[in-house]
């Protein structure tokens, strides 16, 4: 068997099913800077996956590398069963990509700009793009230079949603939108995902991720920090105990008691202490903490609630927007 | 493709009209030139211009036509058009911020680049052929005739010559991101090369020696292109196109 055939067979073995995205060791550097550390990922088929992380965490590089806009330096990627090769044309034929950077040909009318974005797609798909744009209230006869930032974002969204493809890759698709338009866009994405489309979107906005996504991937410094499904976050919430003390409590003392009674991790700030338990029964931990004479009694106890903000703070050590 | 065509259409029409206006003015001046050739030679401030007037006088209407249309009109305006049509081809997208959007559609980079190269090349060369086609008609106003066939060969040589500048600038456009800086740099270089042509002791260093009256008169007399010259020019154009593709394949948004 030739090397090419062996590679083809190996690719076929690892190729994901239709509509799914699979990365194996995908990596990219810019000079000495590793923008994307070797990354493994499995997404879909179907559903909305959020890509979260602070600026410079490698989200956009990951998306650009996946569709071939940035050549990879190692690893493999598959989208809809097709392996990323060459400049990624085959991948882009099976997906839509909305870049995070917003720049258009200002002299073009919005309708022409939309058609330009949808070049290579069918007439029916272009008509669908126009319908979405009109539904969003965009004046398609106006020149793009007269559009506001948010209107341009909606135009890009209309183009990204139009083609009948199994995968959509959207970089900061709601950035610059007002809350009502953001809601509409997220609703349209949910509907699209419900019809079986796989959507991978990057965002800084935890509220929208919480609302739209079935799974989340957290990134930092080009690496995947954590991958959580909505169920896993729920499960984590059931193992999370938050204690609010009236004063700045000695967290070292709390940690000692908590770890002695089965806490996996102790974090927090100020008077707030967050415990990640090994199991879902908080009673032994609460009993131990309340009976510890060196600790004051907590003013408030929260159990089974873990906001995405908490998770983000937990992972990155800073508040998200 | 449609947007690319539209973007090049108006500049190409403007370039054609300017070229035609320069050609018409020059050809309609032919009787005066013929009458005053002696005085014109005496008025020429530098040796190279005196030699050129001599060439025109000896070569008759053919030399006058190629001198005015190809050497003067196409070499100056055509060089500027070659630079203008290519400096922003890729760098313009980067500068405008639309590069990522341009690449994000389901087309291969090779196709995107070739489409742009071909449309720009057509915008550059078609006006040369079209204006050349009008020469017999323009000369009919001064009761003079020339054979169109050899002139069209001249137009072909001129186009191939200008495509060299076009491809060089196109390559720079894939390499760098500032179209204005690229255009000014190449225009500075070509202006320098044209200036050198006019200095008798340096003239053989100028690239415009490949598209001067002598070269065009040889083409017209022989009725064929010089395969070595044309081969070299096509080679240079091809080389820069290949280099553009290599750089463009690796260009990151």
Coordinates of C-alpha atoms in Angstrom, one line a residue:
Chain A
X1 CA 0.0 0.0 0.0
X2 CA 1.4 3.4 -0.9
X3 CA 2.1 6.1 1.7
X4 CA -0.6 8.3 0.1
X5 CA -3.2 5.5 0.4
X6 CA -2.2 4.7 3.9
X7 CA -2.6 8.4 4.8
X8 CA -6.0 8.4 3.0
X9 CA -7.1 5.4 5.0
X10 CA -5.8 6.9 8.2
X11 CA -7.8 10.1 7.3
X12 CA -10.9 8.1 6.6
X13 CA -10.5 6.4 10.0
X14 CA -10.3 9.7 11.9
X15 CA -12.7 11.6 9.6
X16 CA -15.8 12.7 11.6
X17 CA -19.4 12.2 10.4
X18 CA -21.3 14.7 8.3
X19 CA -21.7 18.1 9.9
X20 CA -19.0 17.6 12.5
X21 CA -15.8 19.3 13.1
X22 CA -12.7 17.4 14.3
X23 CA -9.2 18.8 15.1
X24 CA -6.2 16.6 15.9
X25 CA -3.1 18.4 17.0
X26 CA -3.9 21.5 14.9
X27 CA -1.3 24.1 15.5
X28 CA -0.1 27.5 14.3
X29 CA 2.7 29.8 15.3
X30 CA 3.6 33.3 14.2
X31 CA 7.4 33.4 14.6
X32 CA 8.2 32.5 18.1
X33 CA 4.7 33.1 19.3
X34 CA 2.5 30.0 19.5
X35 CA -0.9 31.3 18.5
X36 CA -2.5 27.9 18.6
X37 CA -0.9 25.1 20.6
X38 CA -1.6 21.5 19.3
X39 CA -5.3 21.2 19.8
X40 CA -7.8 18.3 19.7
X41 CA -11.5 19.0 19.4
X42 CA -14.7 17.3 18.5
X43 CA -17.7 19.5 17.7
X44 CA -21.1 18.5 16.5
X45 CA -22.8 17.3 14.4
X46 CA -25.4 19.9 15.2
X47 CA -25.7 22.3 18.1
X48 CA -24.1 25.6 19.0
X49 CA -20.7 25.6 20.5
X50 CA -19.2 28.7 22.0
X51 CA -15.6 29.5 21.9
X52 CA -14.7 31.6 24.8
X53 CA -11.5 33.4 26.0
X54 CA -9.9 36.7 26.6
X55 CA -8.4 38.8 23.7
X56 CA -5.3 37.0 22.3
X57 CA -6.4 33.6 23.5
X58 CA -6.3 32.2 20.0
X59 CA -10.0 32.0 19.2
X60 CA -9.8 33.8 15.8
X61 CA -6.6 32.0 14.9
X62 CA -8.3 28.7 15.6
X63 CA -11.3 29.6 13.4
X64 CA -9.1 31.0 10.6
X65 CA -6.9 27.9 10.6
X66 CA -9.8 25.6 10.6
X67 CA -11.1 27.1 7.3
X68 CA -7.7 27.4 5.7
X69 CA -7.3 31.2 5.8
X70 CA -4.3 30.7 8.0
X71 CA -2.1 27.8 6.9
X72 CA -1.6 25.3 9.7
X73 CA 1.9 24.3 10.9
X74 CA 0.8 20.9 12.1
X75 CA -2.0 18.6 12.9
X76 CA -5.2 17.9 11.0
X77 CA -8.7 19.2 10.8
X78 CA -11.9 17.8 9.3
X79 CA -15.1 19.5 8.6
X80 CA -18.2 17.7 7.4
X81 CA -16.0 14.7 6.8
X82 CA -13.6 16.6 4.6
X83 CA -10.0 17.0 5.5
X84 CA -8.4 20.4 5.6
X85 CA -5.9 20.5 2.7
X86 CA -4.5 23.1 0.3
X87 CA -6.0 26.5 1.0
X88 CA -9.1 25.0 2.5
X89 CA -11.5 25.7 -0.5
X90 CA -13.3 22.3 0.1
X91 CA -13.8 23.3 3.7
X92 CA -15.2 26.7 2.8
X93 CA -17.6 25.2 0.3
X94 CA -19.1 23.2 3.1
X95 CA -19.3 26.0 5.6
X96 CA -19.8 29.7 6.0
X97 CA -17.3 31.9 7.8
X98 CA -18.1 35.4 9.3
X99 CA -14.8 37.1 10.2
X100 CA -14.6 39.1 13.4
X101 CA -13.0 42.1 11.6
X102 CA -15.7 44.3 10.0
X103 CA -14.6 45.9 6.7
X104 CA -16.6 46.2 3.5
X105 CA -16.4 47.9 0.2
X106 CA -18.1 51.2 1.3
X107 CA -19.0 52.3 -2.2
X108 CA -21.1 49.2 -2.9
X109 CA -24.8 49.0 -2.2
X110 CA -25.7 46.6 0.6
X111 CA -27.5 44.3 -1.9
X112 CA -24.5 44.1 -4.1
X113 CA -22.2 43.6 -1.1
X114 CA -24.5 40.7 0.1
X115 CA -24.3 39.1 -3.4
X116 CA -20.5 39.5 -3.4
X117 CA -20.4 37.8 0.0
X118 CA -22.5 35.0 -1.4
X119 CA -20.6 34.6 -4.6
X120 CA -20.3 30.9 -5.4
X121 CA -23.6 30.1 -3.7
X122 CA -26.9 29.4 -5.4
X123 CA -29.5 32.0 -6.4
X124 CA -31.8 30.5 -3.8
X125 CA -29.2 31.0 -1.1
X126 CA -28.6 34.6 -2.2
X127 CA -32.3 35.3 -2.1
X128 CA -32.3 33.8 1.4
X129 CA -29.6 36.2 2.4
X130 CA -31.6 39.1 1.1
X131 CA -34.7 37.9 3.0
X132 CA -32.8 37.6 6.3
X133 CA -31.3 41.1 5.8
X134 CA -34.7 42.6 5.0
X135 CA -36.2 40.8 8.1
X136 CA -33.5 42.4 10.2
X137 CA -34.6 45.8 8.8
X138 CA -31.4 46.6 6.7
X139 CA -31.9 49.1 3.9
X140 CA -30.4 47.0 1.1
X141 CA -30.4 49.9 -1.5
X142 CA -28.2 52.1 0.6
X143 CA -24.4 52.1 0.2
X144 CA -22.5 50.1 2.8
X145 CA -20.5 53.2 3.9
X146 CA -23.8 54.7 5.3
X147 CA -24.3 51.6 7.5
X148 CA -23.5 51.7 11.2
X149 CA -21.2 49.2 12.8
X150 CA -24.2 47.1 14.0
X151 CA -25.8 47.2 10.6
X152 CA -22.7 45.9 8.9
X153 CA -22.5 43.1 11.5
X154 CA -26.1 42.2 10.6
X155 CA -25.3 42.2 6.9
X156 CA -22.4 39.8 7.5
X157 CA -24.7 37.7 9.6
X158 CA -27.3 37.6 6.9
X159 CA -24.6 36.3 4.5
X160 CA -23.3 33.8 6.9
X161 CA -26.8 32.4 7.6
X162 CA -27.9 32.1 3.9
X163 CA -26.0 29.2 2.5
X164 CA -27.4 25.7 3.1
X165 CA -24.2 24.3 4.6
X166 CA -23.7 21.9 7.4
X167 CA -21.4 24.1 9.4
X168 CA -21.2 27.8 10.2
X169 CA -18.2 29.4 11.8
X170 CA -18.9 32.8 13.3
X171 CA -16.3 35.0 14.9
X172 CA -17.8 37.6 17.2
X173 CA -21.0 37.6 15.3
X174 CA -23.0 39.7 17.8
X175 CA -20.2 42.2 18.5
X176 CA -21.6 45.7 18.2
X177 CA -25.3 44.7 18.2
X178 CA -27.8 46.3 20.5
X179 CA -29.5 43.8 23.0
X180 CA -32.7 43.4 20.9
X181 CA -30.8 42.7 17.7
X182 CA -28.5 40.4 19.6
X183 CA -31.5 38.5 20.8
X184 CA -32.9 38.2 17.3
X185 CA -29.6 36.9 15.9
X186 CA -29.2 34.4 18.7
X187 CA -32.7 33.2 18.1
X188 CA -32.0 32.7 14.4
X189 CA -28.9 30.8 15.3
X190 CA -30.8 28.5 17.7
X191 CA -33.4 27.8 14.9
X192 CA -30.6 27.1 12.5
X193 CA -28.9 24.7 14.9
X194 CA -32.3 23.0 15.6
X195 CA -32.4 22.1 11.9
X196 CA -29.2 20.2 12.3
X197 CA -26.5 22.8 11.4
X198 CA -23.3 22.8 13.5
X199 CA -22.5 26.3 14.7
X200 CA -19.2 27.3 16.2
X201 CA -19.1 30.8 17.4
X202 CA -16.6 32.8 19.3
X203 CA -17.7 35.4 21.8
X204 CA -16.7 37.5 24.7
X205 CA -20.3 37.8 25.9
X206 CA -21.1 35.1 28.5
X207 CA -24.7 36.0 28.6
X208 CA -25.2 35.2 24.9
X209 CA -23.1 32.1 25.2
X210 CA -25.2 30.9 28.1
X211 CA -28.3 31.6 26.1
X212 CA -27.3 30.2 22.7
X213 CA -24.7 27.5 23.3
X214 CA -25.0 23.8 24.0
X215 CA -21.3 23.5 24.7
X216 CA -18.4 25.8 25.5
X217 CA -14.7 25.7 24.8
X218 CA -12.5 27.9 26.9
X219 CA -9.2 29.0 25.5
X220 CA -6.2 30.8 26.9
X221 CA -2.8 31.6 25.3
X222 CA -3.6 29.4 22.3
X223 CA -4.5 26.4 24.4
X224 CA -7.8 24.7 25.2
X225 CA -8.3 25.3 28.8
X226 CA -11.6 23.5 29.2
X227 CA -14.4 22.0 27.3
X228 CA -17.8 21.9 28.9
X229 CA -21.2 20.9 27.7
X230 CA -24.3 22.5 29.2
X231 CA -24.8 19.2 31.1
X232 CA -21.3 19.3 32.5
X233 CA -21.7 22.8 33.7
X234 CA -25.0 21.7 35.4
X235 CA -23.1 18.8 37.0
X236 CA -20.3 21.1 38.1
X237 CA -22.9 23.4 39.5
X238 CA -24.3 20.5 41.6
X239 CA -20.8 20.1 43.0
X240 CA -20.3 23.8 43.7
X241 CA -20.9 25.3 47.1
X242 CA -20.5 29.0 47.6
X243 CA -20.2 30.5 51.0
X244 CA -20.4 34.2 51.7
X245 CA -18.8 35.3 55.0
X246 CA -19.5 38.7 56.5
X247 CA -15.8 39.6 56.7
X248 CA -12.7 38.7 54.8
X249 CA -12.4 35.2 56.0
X250 CA -9.1 33.3 56.4
X251 CA -9.5 31.3 53.2
X252 CA -6.5 29.2 54.2
X253 CA -8.4 28.0 57.2
X254 CA -11.5 27.3 55.1
X255 CA -9.4 25.5 52.6
X256 CA -7.9 23.3 55.3
X257 CA -11.3 22.3 56.6
X258 CA -12.8 21.9 53.2
X259 CA -10.0 19.7 51.8
X260 CA -10.0 17.6 54.8
X261 CA -13.7 16.9 54.1
X262 CA -13.5 16.2 50.4
X263 CA -13.2 19.5 48.5
X264 CA -11.5 19.2 45.2
X265 CA -10.7 22.9 44.9
X266 CA -11.1 26.0 46.9
X267 CA -11.2 29.5 45.3
X268 CA -12.9 32.8 45.9
X269 CA -12.4 36.4 46.6
X270 CA -13.1 38.7 49.6
X271 CA -15.7 37.1 51.8
X272 CA -16.7 34.7 49.1
X273 CA -15.4 31.1 49.1
X274 CA -16.2 28.7 46.3
X275 CA -15.7 25.0 46.9
X276 CA -15.8 22.3 44.2
X277 CA -16.9 19.1 45.9
X278 CA -16.0 15.6 44.9
X279 CA -19.7 14.5 44.9
X280 CA -23.1 16.1 44.7
X281 CA -24.0 15.9 48.4
X282 CA -23.0 19.1 50.2
X283 CA -24.3 18.2 53.7
X284 CA -21.1 16.6 55.1
X285 CA -19.1 19.7 53.9
X286 CA -21.6 22.1 55.4
X287 CA -21.6 20.2 58.7
X288 CA -17.8 20.3 58.8
X289 CA -17.5 24.0 58.0
X290 CA -20.3 25.0 60.5
X291 CA -18.8 23.0 63.3
X292 CA -15.2 24.3 62.7
X293 CA -14.7 26.6 65.7
X294 CA -11.9 28.6 64.0
X295 CA -14.3 29.8 61.2
X296 CA -17.1 32.3 61.6
X297 CA -20.6 31.1 60.4
X298 CA -21.3 31.9 56.8
X299 CA -23.8 34.7 56.1
X300 CA -25.2 33.1 53.0
X301 CA -24.8 29.7 51.4
X302 CA -25.5 29.0 47.7
X303 CA -25.6 25.5 46.3
X304 CA -26.3 24.1 42.8
X305 CA -25.8 27.5 41.1
X306 CA -22.9 28.1 38.9
X307 CA -23.1 31.0 36.5
X308 CA -20.9 31.1 33.4
X309 CA -19.4 34.2 34.9
X310 CA -18.3 32.1 37.9
X311 CA -16.9 29.5 35.7
X312 CA -15.0 32.1 33.6
X313 CA -13.6 33.7 36.7
X314 CA -12.7 30.3 37.9
X315 CA -10.8 29.5 34.7
X316 CA -9.2 32.8 34.0
X317 CA -9.0 34.5 37.4
X318 CA -10.7 37.6 36.0
X319 CA -14.2 38.8 35.4
X320 CA -15.7 38.4 32.0
X321 CA -17.7 41.1 30.3
Chain B
X1 CA -15.3 38.6 -10.7
X2 CA -18.2 41.0 -11.3
X3 CA -16.9 43.4 -8.7
X4 CA -13.4 43.2 -10.0
X5 CA -14.6 43.9 -13.5
X6 CA -16.6 46.9 -12.3
X7 CA -13.7 48.2 -10.3
X8 CA -11.4 48.2 -13.4
X9 CA -13.9 49.4 -15.9
X10 CA -14.0 53.1 -15.2
X11 CA -10.2 53.5 -14.9
X12 CA -9.7 51.4 -18.0
X13 CA -12.1 53.7 -20.0
X14 CA -10.4 56.8 -18.6
X15 CA -7.0 55.4 -19.6
X16 CA -8.3 54.5 -23.1
X17 CA -9.8 58.0 -23.6
X18 CA -6.5 59.7 -22.5
X19 CA -4.5 57.4 -24.7
X20 CA -6.8 58.1 -27.7
X21 CA -6.7 61.9 -27.0
X22 CA -2.9 61.9 -27.0
X23 CA -2.8 59.8 -30.1
X24 CA -5.3 61.9 -32.0
X25 CA -3.5 65.2 -31.1
X26 CA -0.2 63.7 -32.2
X27 CA -1.4 62.3 -35.5
X28 CA -3.3 65.3 -36.5
X29 CA -0.1 67.3 -35.9
X30 CA 1.8 65.1 -38.4
X31 CA 1.7 67.6 -41.4
X32 CA 3.1 70.4 -39.2
X33 CA 5.8 68.1 -37.8
X34 CA 6.8 67.0 -41.3
X35 CA 7.1 70.6 -42.4
X36 CA 9.0 71.8 -39.4
X37 CA 11.2 68.9 -38.7
X38 CA 14.4 70.9 -39.1
X39 CA 13.4 73.6 -36.6
X40 CA 12.1 71.0 -34.2
X41 CA 15.5 69.2 -34.2
X42 CA 17.2 72.5 -33.6
X43 CA 14.9 73.2 -30.7
X44 CA 15.5 69.8 -29.1
X45 CA 17.4 70.6 -25.8
X46 CA 19.3 67.3 -25.5
X47 CA 21.2 64.9 -27.9
X48 CA 18.8 62.0 -27.4
X49 CA 15.8 64.1 -28.5
X50 CA 17.7 65.3 -31.5
X51 CA 18.5 61.7 -32.4
X52 CA 14.8 60.8 -31.9
X53 CA 13.7 63.6 -34.3
X54 CA 16.2 62.3 -36.8
X55 CA 14.7 58.8 -36.4
X56 CA 11.3 60.2 -37.0
X57 CA 12.4 62.1 -40.0
X58 CA 14.1 59.1 -41.6
X59 CA 11.4 56.6 -40.6
X60 CA 8.5 58.7 -42.0
X61 CA 4.9 58.2 -40.8
X62 CA 5.5 54.8 -39.4
X63 CA 8.3 56.0 -37.1
X64 CA 6.2 59.0 -36.2
X65 CA 3.2 56.8 -35.3
X66 CA 5.2 54.4 -33.2
X67 CA 7.2 57.2 -31.6
X68 CA 4.1 59.1 -30.6
X69 CA 1.8 56.2 -29.7
X70 CA 4.0 53.5 -28.3
X71 CA 7.2 55.2 -27.2
X72 CA 5.6 58.4 -25.8
X73 CA 1.9 57.6 -25.1
X74 CA 1.9 53.9 -24.1
X75 CA 5.2 54.0 -22.3
X76 CA 4.3 56.9 -20.1
X77 CA 0.5 56.5 -19.6
X78 CA 0.7 52.8 -19.9
X79 CA 3.4 52.5 -17.2
X80 CA 1.3 54.6 -14.9
X81 CA -1.8 52.4 -15.7
X82 CA 0.2 49.2 -15.1
X83 CA 1.1 50.5 -11.7
X84 CA -2.3 51.9 -10.8
X85 CA -4.1 48.7 -11.9
X86 CA -1.8 46.4 -9.9
X87 CA -0.6 48.2 -6.8
X88 CA -3.9 47.8 -5.0
X89 CA -4.7 44.3 -6.4
X90 CA -3.9 42.5 -3.1
X91 CA -2.4 45.3 -0.9
X92 CA -5.6 47.3 -1.4
X93 CA -7.6 44.5 0.2
X94 CA -5.3 44.4 3.1
X95 CA -5.2 48.1 3.5
X96 CA -9.0 48.4 3.3
X97 CA -9.4 45.5 5.8
X98 CA -11.4 43.4 3.3
X99 CA -8.6 40.8 2.7
X100 CA -10.1 38.2 5.1
X101 CA -13.6 38.7 3.7
X102 CA -12.2 38.3 0.2
X103 CA -10.5 35.0 1.1
X104 CA -13.4 33.7 3.2
X105 CA -15.6 32.9 0.2
X106 CA -15.6 29.4 -1.3
X107 CA -12.9 30.1 -3.9
X108 CA -9.4 29.0 -4.1
X109 CA -6.7 31.6 -3.7
X110 CA -5.3 30.7 -7.1
X111 CA -8.6 31.5 -8.7
X112 CA -8.9 34.8 -6.8
X113 CA -5.5 35.9 -7.7
X114 CA -5.6 34.9 -11.4
X115 CA -9.0 36.5 -11.8
X116 CA -7.7 39.7 -10.5
X117 CA -4.4 39.5 -12.5
X118 CA -6.3 38.8 -15.8
X119 CA -8.9 41.5 -15.4
X120 CA -6.1 44.1 -14.6
X121 CA -4.0 42.8 -17.5
X122 CA -7.0 43.2 -19.9
X123 CA -7.7 46.7 -18.5
X124 CA -4.0 47.6 -19.2
X125 CA -3.6 46.0 -22.7
X126 CA -7.0 46.3 -24.4
X127 CA -6.9 50.1 -24.6
X128 CA -3.5 49.8 -26.4
X129 CA -5.0 47.5 -29.1
X130 CA -8.2 49.6 -29.4
X131 CA -6.3 52.9 -29.8
X132 CA -4.0 51.3 -32.3
X133 CA -7.0 50.1 -34.3
X134 CA -8.0 53.8 -34.7
X135 CA -4.7 54.9 -36.2
X136 CA -5.7 54.4 -39.9
X137 CA -8.9 56.3 -39.3
X138 CA -7.1 59.2 -37.5
X139 CA -4.5 59.4 -40.2
X140 CA -7.2 59.6 -42.9
X141 CA -7.8 63.1 -41.6
X142 CA -4.3 64.1 -42.7
X143 CA -4.5 62.1 -45.9
X144 CA -1.9 59.6 -44.8
X145 CA -2.0 55.8 -44.7
X146 CA -0.2 53.1 -42.7
X147 CA -0.6 49.3 -42.7
X148 CA -2.5 48.2 -39.6
X149 CA -1.0 44.7 -39.3
X150 CA 2.5 45.7 -38.3
X151 CA 1.1 48.3 -35.9
X152 CA -0.9 45.6 -34.2
X153 CA 2.3 43.7 -33.8
X154 CA 3.8 46.8 -32.2
X155 CA 0.7 47.0 -29.9
X156 CA 1.4 43.3 -28.9
X157 CA 5.0 44.1 -28.1
X158 CA 4.0 47.2 -26.2
X159 CA 1.5 45.2 -24.2
X160 CA 4.0 42.5 -23.3
X161 CA 6.5 45.1 -22.3
X162 CA 4.0 46.8 -20.0
X163 CA 2.8 43.5 -18.5
X164 CA 6.3 43.2 -17.1
X165 CA 5.8 46.4 -15.0
X166 CA 2.3 45.2 -14.2
X167 CA 3.4 41.8 -13.0
X168 CA 6.3 43.3 -10.9
X169 CA 3.9 45.7 -9.2
X170 CA 1.3 43.0 -8.8
X171 CA 4.0 40.9 -7.1
X172 CA 4.9 43.8 -4.7
X173 CA 1.2 44.1 -4.0
X174 CA 1.1 40.5 -2.7
X175 CA 4.2 41.1 -0.7
X176 CA 3.5 44.4 1.0
X177 CA 0.3 46.0 2.5
X178 CA 0.5 49.6 1.5
X179 CA -0.7 50.2 -2.1
X180 CA 0.2 53.9 -2.1
X181 CA 3.8 53.1 -1.1
X182 CA 4.0 50.4 -3.7
X183 CA 2.7 52.6 -6.5
X184 CA 5.0 55.5 -5.6
X185 CA 8.0 53.3 -5.3
X186 CA 7.5 51.7 -8.7
X187 CA 6.6 55.0 -10.4
X188 CA 9.8 56.4 -9.0
X189 CA 11.7 53.5 -10.4
X190 CA 10.1 53.7 -13.9
X191 CA 10.5 57.5 -14.0
X192 CA 14.1 57.1 -13.2
X193 CA 14.4 54.4 -16.0
X194 CA 12.7 56.7 -18.5
X195 CA 15.0 59.6 -17.4
X196 CA 18.1 57.4 -17.9
X197 CA 16.8 56.6 -21.4
X198 CA 17.1 60.2 -22.3
X199 CA 20.8 60.4 -21.2
X200 CA 23.0 59.4 -24.1
X201 CA 25.8 57.8 -22.1
X202 CA 23.4 55.9 -19.8
X203 CA 20.6 55.1 -22.2
X204 CA 21.6 51.4 -22.7
X205 CA 20.9 50.8 -19.0
X206 CA 17.3 51.8 -19.3
X207 CA 14.6 49.2 -19.6
X208 CA 12.8 51.5 -22.0
X209 CA 15.3 50.4 -24.6
X210 CA 13.1 47.4 -25.0
X211 CA 10.2 49.6 -26.2
X212 CA 11.7 52.5 -28.1
X213 CA 11.3 53.7 -31.7
X214 CA 14.2 51.6 -32.9
X215 CA 12.6 48.4 -31.5
X216 CA 9.1 49.2 -33.0
X217 CA 10.6 50.1 -36.4
X218 CA 12.3 46.7 -36.5
X219 CA 9.0 45.0 -35.8
X220 CA 7.3 47.0 -38.5
X221 CA 10.0 46.4 -41.1
X222 CA 10.3 42.7 -40.4
X223 CA 6.6 42.2 -39.8
X224 CA 7.3 40.0 -36.8
X225 CA 8.2 40.2 -33.1
X226 CA 11.7 39.6 -31.8
X227 CA 11.4 36.2 -30.2
X228 CA 14.3 36.8 -27.8
X229 CA 13.0 40.1 -26.5
X230 CA 9.4 38.9 -26.3
X231 CA 10.4 35.6 -24.7
X232 CA 12.4 37.5 -22.1
X233 CA 9.6 39.8 -21.4
X234 CA 7.0 37.0 -21.2
X235 CA 9.5 35.2 -18.9
X236 CA 9.7 38.1 -16.5
X237 CA 6.0 38.5 -16.5
X238 CA 5.5 34.8 -15.8
X239 CA 8.1 34.8 -13.1
X240 CA 6.5 37.6 -11.2
X241 CA 3.1 36.0 -11.6
X242 CA 4.4 32.7 -10.2
X243 CA 6.1 34.6 -7.3
X244 CA 2.9 36.4 -6.6
X245 CA 1.0 33.1 -6.4
X246 CA 3.6 31.7 -4.0
X247 CA 3.4 34.7 -1.7
X248 CA -0.3 35.0 -2.0
X249 CA -0.8 31.3 -1.0
X250 CA 1.0 32.1 2.3
X251 CA -0.4 35.5 3.0
X252 CA -2.2 35.6 6.3
X253 CA -5.1 37.9 7.1

